[in-house]
Amino acid sequence: MGTRGWQKIPWAVAVVLPLLAAPARAGAAEISAGGSFGWIQIGDDSRPAVGPQAGISWPFERDFLFTVHDLFTILLASQGGGLGVYNQTSLDVGVTWEDGNFSLGPSVAFYDMPSCGAALCGRVAGVAIGGHAQVNSYFAGPLGWSTSAHVQWLGGDSPVLPGHAAFVVVAGPVLRWTIE
């Protein structure tokens, strides 16, 4: 019997404990939700991307926050490749001010999408790690604008996937609510 499972426990504790402790330290949480439109670049292939996004933030110091973001993106069909999906979740830290916030952090994405290499086209699916940055700016009370950028490192050696990275940039309206 191996001990590999026990080696994963300290890493899992390091991720889960801040998630459990953050709401307890914060006086109020902020929930944001919106829609996004933009594009995803996979190697040489660029596709339009649309979908919802959501986040929850907890302040942990005067102007700093801890945020969990999720972006679900539908990759629109182009050149007969069919639809694709890309779901990215991130754990961020950032700064906040009265009319907005900025955050960045590591992320994980689940994807299933069409892609074309130099000689072959097909579907690629998997899990990828990467990074995320997001700016929310509120200009009319709870209504604002969100811009989000992601990079994911796609693993494996696939003749279908040109390159080993996916870049996603989306923007759209966002609403926020404060929970006391």
PDB file of C-alpha atoms in Angstrom:
ATOM      1  CA  MET A   1       0.000   0.000   0.000  1.00  0.00           C
ATOM      2  CA  GLY A   2       1.431   3.382  -1.029  1.00  0.00           C
ATOM      3  CA  THR A   3       1.384   6.679   0.852  1.00  0.00           C
ATOM      4  CA  ARG A   4       0.704   8.889  -2.153  1.00  0.00           C
ATOM      5  CA  GLY A   5      -2.793   9.806  -0.905  1.00  0.00           C
ATOM      6  CA  TRP A   6      -1.368  11.146   2.363  1.00  0.00           C
ATOM      7  CA  GLN A   7       0.989  13.463   0.457  1.00  0.00           C
ATOM      8  CA  LYS A   8      -2.013  15.234  -1.069  1.00  0.00           C
ATOM      9  CA  ILE A   9      -3.601  16.055   2.293  1.00  0.00           C
ATOM     10  CA  PRO A  10      -1.311  19.012   3.278  1.00  0.00           C
ATOM     11  CA  TRP A  11      -1.892  20.603  -0.137  1.00  0.00           C
ATOM     12  CA  ALA A  12      -5.662  20.163   0.181  1.00  0.00           C
ATOM     13  CA  VAL A  13      -5.616  21.622   3.711  1.00  0.00           C
ATOM     14  CA  ALA A  14      -3.668  24.660   2.459  1.00  0.00           C
ATOM     15  CA  VAL A  15      -6.392  25.324  -0.119  1.00  0.00           C
ATOM     16  CA  VAL A  16      -9.487  24.506   1.959  1.00  0.00           C
ATOM     17  CA  LEU A  17      -8.613  26.271   5.242  1.00  0.00           C
ATOM     18  CA  PRO A  18      -8.453  29.790   3.717  1.00  0.00           C
ATOM     19  CA  LEU A  19     -11.824  29.136   2.069  1.00  0.00           C
ATOM     20  CA  LEU A  20     -13.382  28.207   5.390  1.00  0.00           C
ATOM     21  CA  ALA A  21     -11.675  30.963   7.379  1.00  0.00           C
ATOM     22  CA  ALA A  22     -12.220  33.865   4.957  1.00  0.00           C
ATOM     23  CA  PRO A  23     -15.971  34.329   5.567  1.00  0.00           C
ATOM     24  CA  ALA A  24     -15.495  34.147   9.340  1.00  0.00           C
ATOM     25  CA  ARG A  25     -12.958  37.012   9.300  1.00  0.00           C
ATOM     26  CA  ALA A  26     -14.997  39.236   7.011  1.00  0.00           C
ATOM     27  CA  GLY A  27     -17.804  41.498   8.108  1.00  0.00           C
ATOM     28  CA  ALA A  28     -19.671  41.317   4.809  1.00  0.00           C
ATOM     29  CA  ALA A  29     -19.448  39.309   1.634  1.00  0.00           C
ATOM     30  CA  GLU A  30     -20.059  40.657  -1.848  1.00  0.00           C
ATOM     31  CA  ILE A  31     -21.645  38.563  -4.589  1.00  0.00           C
ATOM     32  CA  SER A  32     -21.305  39.546  -8.238  1.00  0.00           C
ATOM     33  CA  ALA A  33     -22.851  38.014 -11.344  1.00  0.00           C
ATOM     34  CA  GLY A  34     -22.975  38.956 -14.976  1.00  0.00           C
ATOM     35  CA  GLY A  35     -22.665  37.957 -18.586  1.00  0.00           C
ATOM     36  CA  SER A  36     -19.601  38.083 -20.780  1.00  0.00           C
ATOM     37  CA  PHE A  37     -18.664  38.209 -24.432  1.00  0.00           C
ATOM     38  CA  GLY A  38     -15.168  37.907 -25.853  1.00  0.00           C
ATOM     39  CA  TRP A  39     -12.926  35.320 -27.428  1.00  0.00           C
ATOM     40  CA  ILE A  40     -10.737  32.329 -26.708  1.00  0.00           C
ATOM     41  CA  GLN A  41      -7.431  31.765 -28.463  1.00  0.00           C
ATOM     42  CA  ILE A  42      -6.262  28.143 -28.629  1.00  0.00           C
ATOM     43  CA  GLY A  43      -2.964  27.968 -30.491  1.00  0.00           C
ATOM     44  CA  ASP A  44      -3.739  29.433 -33.929  1.00  0.00           C
ATOM     45  CA  ASP A  45      -7.520  29.009 -33.521  1.00  0.00           C
ATOM     46  CA  SER A  46      -9.620  31.948 -32.246  1.00  0.00           C
ATOM     47  CA  ARG A  47     -13.320  31.567 -31.378  1.00  0.00           C
ATOM     48  CA  PRO A  48     -16.060  33.839 -30.018  1.00  0.00           C
ATOM     49  CA  ALA A  49     -16.987  33.066 -26.406  1.00  0.00           C
ATOM     50  CA  VAL A  50     -20.147  33.973 -24.433  1.00  0.00           C
ATOM     51  CA  GLY A  51     -21.447  32.967 -21.040  1.00  0.00           C
ATOM     52  CA  PRO A  52     -22.262  33.800 -17.434  1.00  0.00           C
ATOM     53  CA  GLN A  53     -19.815  34.616 -14.658  1.00  0.00           C
ATOM     54  CA  ALA A  54     -20.174  34.785 -10.893  1.00  0.00           C
ATOM     55  CA  GLY A  55     -18.003  35.568  -7.902  1.00  0.00           C
ATOM     56  CA  ILE A  56     -18.054  35.963  -4.155  1.00  0.00           C
ATOM     57  CA  SER A  57     -15.597  38.183  -2.274  1.00  0.00           C
ATOM     58  CA  TRP A  58     -14.674  38.582   1.368  1.00  0.00           C
ATOM     59  CA  PRO A  59     -12.652  41.548   2.642  1.00  0.00           C
ATOM     60  CA  PHE A  60      -9.845  40.469   4.963  1.00  0.00           C
ATOM     61  CA  GLU A  61      -8.110  43.810   5.543  1.00  0.00           C
ATOM     62  CA  ARG A  62      -9.127  47.409   4.917  1.00  0.00           C
ATOM     63  CA  ASP A  63      -8.664  47.472   1.104  1.00  0.00           C
ATOM     64  CA  PHE A  64      -7.877  43.820   0.342  1.00  0.00           C
ATOM     65  CA  LEU A  65     -10.163  40.934  -0.542  1.00  0.00           C
ATOM     66  CA  PHE A  66     -10.263  37.200  -1.137  1.00  0.00           C
ATOM     67  CA  THR A  67     -12.400  36.153  -4.109  1.00  0.00           C
ATOM     68  CA  VAL A  68     -13.681  32.977  -5.733  1.00  0.00           C
ATOM     69  CA  HIS A  69     -14.636  33.486  -9.398  1.00  0.00           C
ATOM     70  CA  ASP A  70     -16.301  31.126 -11.860  1.00  0.00           C
ATOM     71  CA  LEU A  71     -16.648  31.742 -15.584  1.00  0.00           C
ATOM     72  CA  PHE A  72     -18.656  29.340 -17.745  1.00  0.00           C
ATOM     73  CA  THR A  73     -18.039  29.978 -21.422  1.00  0.00           C
ATOM     74  CA  ILE A  74     -19.732  28.583 -24.489  1.00  0.00           C
ATOM     75  CA  LEU A  75     -17.412  28.658 -27.473  1.00  0.00           C
ATOM     76  CA  LEU A  76     -19.469  29.462 -30.532  1.00  0.00           C
ATOM     77  CA  ALA A  77     -19.143  27.301 -33.629  1.00  0.00           C
ATOM     78  CA  SER A  78     -16.846  28.597 -36.338  1.00  0.00           C
ATOM     79  CA  GLN A  79     -15.748  26.948 -39.564  1.00  0.00           C
ATOM     80  CA  GLY A  80     -17.843  23.833 -38.854  1.00  0.00           C
ATOM     81  CA  GLY A  81     -15.998  22.964 -35.645  1.00  0.00           C
ATOM     82  CA  GLY A  82     -19.100  22.784 -33.470  1.00  0.00           C
ATOM     83  CA  LEU A  83     -19.734  24.276 -30.037  1.00  0.00           C
ATOM     84  CA  GLY A  84     -17.299  24.005 -27.167  1.00  0.00           C
ATOM     85  CA  VAL A  85     -17.355  24.665 -23.432  1.00  0.00           C
ATOM     86  CA  TYR A  86     -14.741  26.126 -21.098  1.00  0.00           C
ATOM     87  CA  ASN A  87     -15.373  26.464 -17.353  1.00  0.00           C
ATOM     88  CA  GLN A  88     -12.725  28.272 -15.312  1.00  0.00           C
ATOM     89  CA  THR A  89     -12.679  28.684 -11.517  1.00  0.00           C
ATOM     90  CA  SER A  90     -10.116  30.786  -9.656  1.00  0.00           C
ATOM     91  CA  LEU A  91      -9.108  31.642  -6.097  1.00  0.00           C
ATOM     92  CA  ASP A  92      -7.922  35.261  -6.112  1.00  0.00           C
ATOM     93  CA  VAL A  93      -6.633  37.968  -3.848  1.00  0.00           C
ATOM     94  CA  GLY A  94      -7.057  41.594  -4.755  1.00  0.00           C
ATOM     95  CA  VAL A  95      -7.640  45.189  -3.864  1.00  0.00           C
ATOM     96  CA  THR A  96     -10.959  46.928  -3.533  1.00  0.00           C
ATOM     97  CA  TRP A  97     -12.191  50.501  -3.574  1.00  0.00           C
ATOM     98  CA  GLU A  98     -15.651  52.079  -3.368  1.00  0.00           C
ATOM     99  CA  ASP A  99     -16.516  51.679  -7.060  1.00  0.00           C
ATOM    100  CA  GLY A 100     -14.626  48.534  -8.010  1.00  0.00           C
ATOM    101  CA  ASN A 101     -12.010  45.901  -7.423  1.00  0.00           C
ATOM    102  CA  PHE A 102      -9.091  44.113  -9.060  1.00  0.00           C
ATOM    103  CA  SER A 103      -8.082  40.533  -8.317  1.00  0.00           C
ATOM    104  CA  LEU A 104      -5.749  37.861  -9.624  1.00  0.00           C
ATOM    105  CA  GLY A 105      -4.800  34.325  -8.755  1.00  0.00           C
ATOM    106  CA  PRO A 106      -4.420  30.706  -9.818  1.00  0.00           C
ATOM    107  CA  SER A 107      -7.187  28.911 -11.657  1.00  0.00           C
ATOM    108  CA  VAL A 108      -8.320  25.545 -12.939  1.00  0.00           C
ATOM    109  CA  ALA A 109     -10.352  25.013 -16.114  1.00  0.00           C
ATOM    110  CA  PHE A 110     -12.391  22.146 -17.496  1.00  0.00           C
ATOM    111  CA  TYR A 111     -12.767  22.235 -21.265  1.00  0.00           C
ATOM    112  CA  ASP A 112     -14.263  20.339 -24.194  1.00  0.00           C
ATOM    113  CA  MET A 113     -13.796  22.159 -27.485  1.00  0.00           C
ATOM    114  CA  PRO A 114     -12.963  21.760 -31.140  1.00  0.00           C
ATOM    115  CA  SER A 115      -9.453  22.655 -32.280  1.00  0.00           C
ATOM    116  CA  CYS A 116      -7.322  22.311 -35.379  1.00  0.00           C
ATOM    117  CA  GLY A 117      -3.636  21.543 -35.634  1.00  0.00           C
ATOM    118  CA  ALA A 118      -1.416  21.797 -38.710  1.00  0.00           C
ATOM    119  CA  ALA A 119      -2.804  18.614 -40.287  1.00  0.00           C
ATOM    120  CA  LEU A 120      -5.728  17.451 -38.146  1.00  0.00           C
ATOM    121  CA  CYS A 121      -8.917  18.806 -36.599  1.00  0.00           C
ATOM    122  CA  GLY A 122     -10.840  17.274 -33.709  1.00  0.00           C
ATOM    123  CA  ARG A 123     -12.114  17.791 -30.170  1.00  0.00           C
ATOM    124  CA  VAL A 124      -9.889  18.288 -27.161  1.00  0.00           C
ATOM    125  CA  ALA A 125     -11.075  17.855 -23.590  1.00  0.00           C
ATOM    126  CA  GLY A 126      -9.400  17.937 -20.218  1.00  0.00           C
ATOM    127  CA  VAL A 127      -8.406  19.867 -17.111  1.00  0.00           C
ATOM    128  CA  ALA A 128      -5.859  22.691 -17.163  1.00  0.00           C
ATOM    129  CA  ILE A 129      -4.200  24.941 -14.595  1.00  0.00           C
ATOM    130  CA  GLY A 130      -3.469  28.599 -15.166  1.00  0.00           C
ATOM    131  CA  GLY A 131      -3.977  32.132 -13.990  1.00  0.00           C
ATOM    132  CA  HIS A 132      -6.783  34.688 -13.869  1.00  0.00           C
ATOM    133  CA  ALA A 133      -7.100  38.474 -13.548  1.00  0.00           C
ATOM    134  CA  GLN A 134     -10.327  40.477 -13.300  1.00  0.00           C
ATOM    135  CA  VAL A 135     -11.343  44.117 -12.939  1.00  0.00           C
ATOM    136  CA  ASN A 136     -14.877  45.109 -11.888  1.00  0.00           C
ATOM    137  CA  SER A 137     -15.874  48.761 -12.145  1.00  0.00           C
ATOM    138  CA  TYR A 138     -19.267  49.914 -10.820  1.00  0.00           C
ATOM    139  CA  PHE A 139     -20.665  53.115 -12.327  1.00  0.00           C
ATOM    140  CA  ALA A 140     -24.376  53.072 -11.404  1.00  0.00           C
ATOM    141  CA  GLY A 141     -24.817  51.691  -7.889  1.00  0.00           C
ATOM    142  CA  PRO A 142     -24.733  47.894  -8.168  1.00  0.00           C
ATOM    143  CA  LEU A 143     -24.418  47.952 -11.991  1.00  0.00           C
ATOM    144  CA  GLY A 144     -20.969  47.822 -13.509  1.00  0.00           C
ATOM    145  CA  TRP A 145     -18.625  46.413 -16.099  1.00  0.00           C
ATOM    146  CA  SER A 146     -16.322  43.419 -15.682  1.00  0.00           C
ATOM    147  CA  THR A 147     -13.253  42.527 -17.740  1.00  0.00           C
ATOM    148  CA  SER A 148     -11.596  39.175 -17.200  1.00  0.00           C
ATOM    149  CA  ALA A 149      -8.450  37.561 -18.679  1.00  0.00           C
ATOM    150  CA  HIS A 150      -7.314  33.962 -18.284  1.00  0.00           C
ATOM    151  CA  VAL A 151      -4.417  31.821 -19.428  1.00  0.00           C
ATOM    152  CA  GLN A 152      -4.504  28.036 -19.074  1.00  0.00           C
ATOM    153  CA  TRP A 153      -1.662  25.603 -19.785  1.00  0.00           C
ATOM    154  CA  LEU A 154      -3.153  22.675 -21.665  1.00  0.00           C
ATOM    155  CA  GLY A 155      -1.170  19.505 -21.059  1.00  0.00           C
ATOM    156  CA  GLY A 156      -0.526  16.493 -23.197  1.00  0.00           C
ATOM    157  CA  ASP A 157       0.812  15.984 -26.681  1.00  0.00           C
ATOM    158  CA  SER A 158      -2.029  16.274 -29.180  1.00  0.00           C
ATOM    159  CA  PRO A 159      -1.773  16.595 -32.970  1.00  0.00           C
ATOM    160  CA  VAL A 160      -5.127  18.405 -32.800  1.00  0.00           C
ATOM    161  CA  LEU A 161      -4.065  21.082 -30.303  1.00  0.00           C
ATOM    162  CA  PRO A 162      -1.724  23.715 -31.766  1.00  0.00           C
ATOM    163  CA  GLY A 163       0.339  24.870 -28.800  1.00  0.00           C
ATOM    164  CA  HIS A 164      -0.206  24.214 -25.135  1.00  0.00           C
ATOM    165  CA  ALA A 165      -2.046  27.325 -23.977  1.00  0.00           C
ATOM    166  CA  ALA A 166      -5.516  28.805 -24.135  1.00  0.00           C
ATOM    167  CA  PHE A 167      -6.106  32.529 -23.679  1.00  0.00           C
ATOM    168  CA  VAL A 168      -9.559  33.855 -22.827  1.00  0.00           C
ATOM    169  CA  VAL A 169     -10.530  37.531 -22.658  1.00  0.00           C
ATOM    170  CA  VAL A 170     -14.156  38.431 -21.952  1.00  0.00           C
ATOM    171  CA  ALA A 171     -16.041  41.513 -20.803  1.00  0.00           C
ATOM    172  CA  GLY A 172     -19.622  42.342 -19.951  1.00  0.00           C
ATOM    173  CA  PRO A 173     -22.101  43.841 -17.491  1.00  0.00           C
ATOM    174  CA  VAL A 174     -21.968  42.819 -13.843  1.00  0.00           C
ATOM    175  CA  LEU A 175     -24.252  43.322 -10.813  1.00  0.00           C
ATOM    176  CA  ARG A 176     -23.144  43.176  -7.168  1.00  0.00           C
ATOM    177  CA  TRP A 177     -24.909  42.550  -3.872  1.00  0.00           C
ATOM    178  CA  THR A 178     -23.552  42.927  -0.354  1.00  0.00           C
ATOM    179  CA  ILE A 179     -24.452  40.296   2.238  1.00  0.00           C
ATOM    180  CA  GLU A 180     -24.102  41.436   5.854  1.00  0.00           C
TER     181      GLU A 180
END
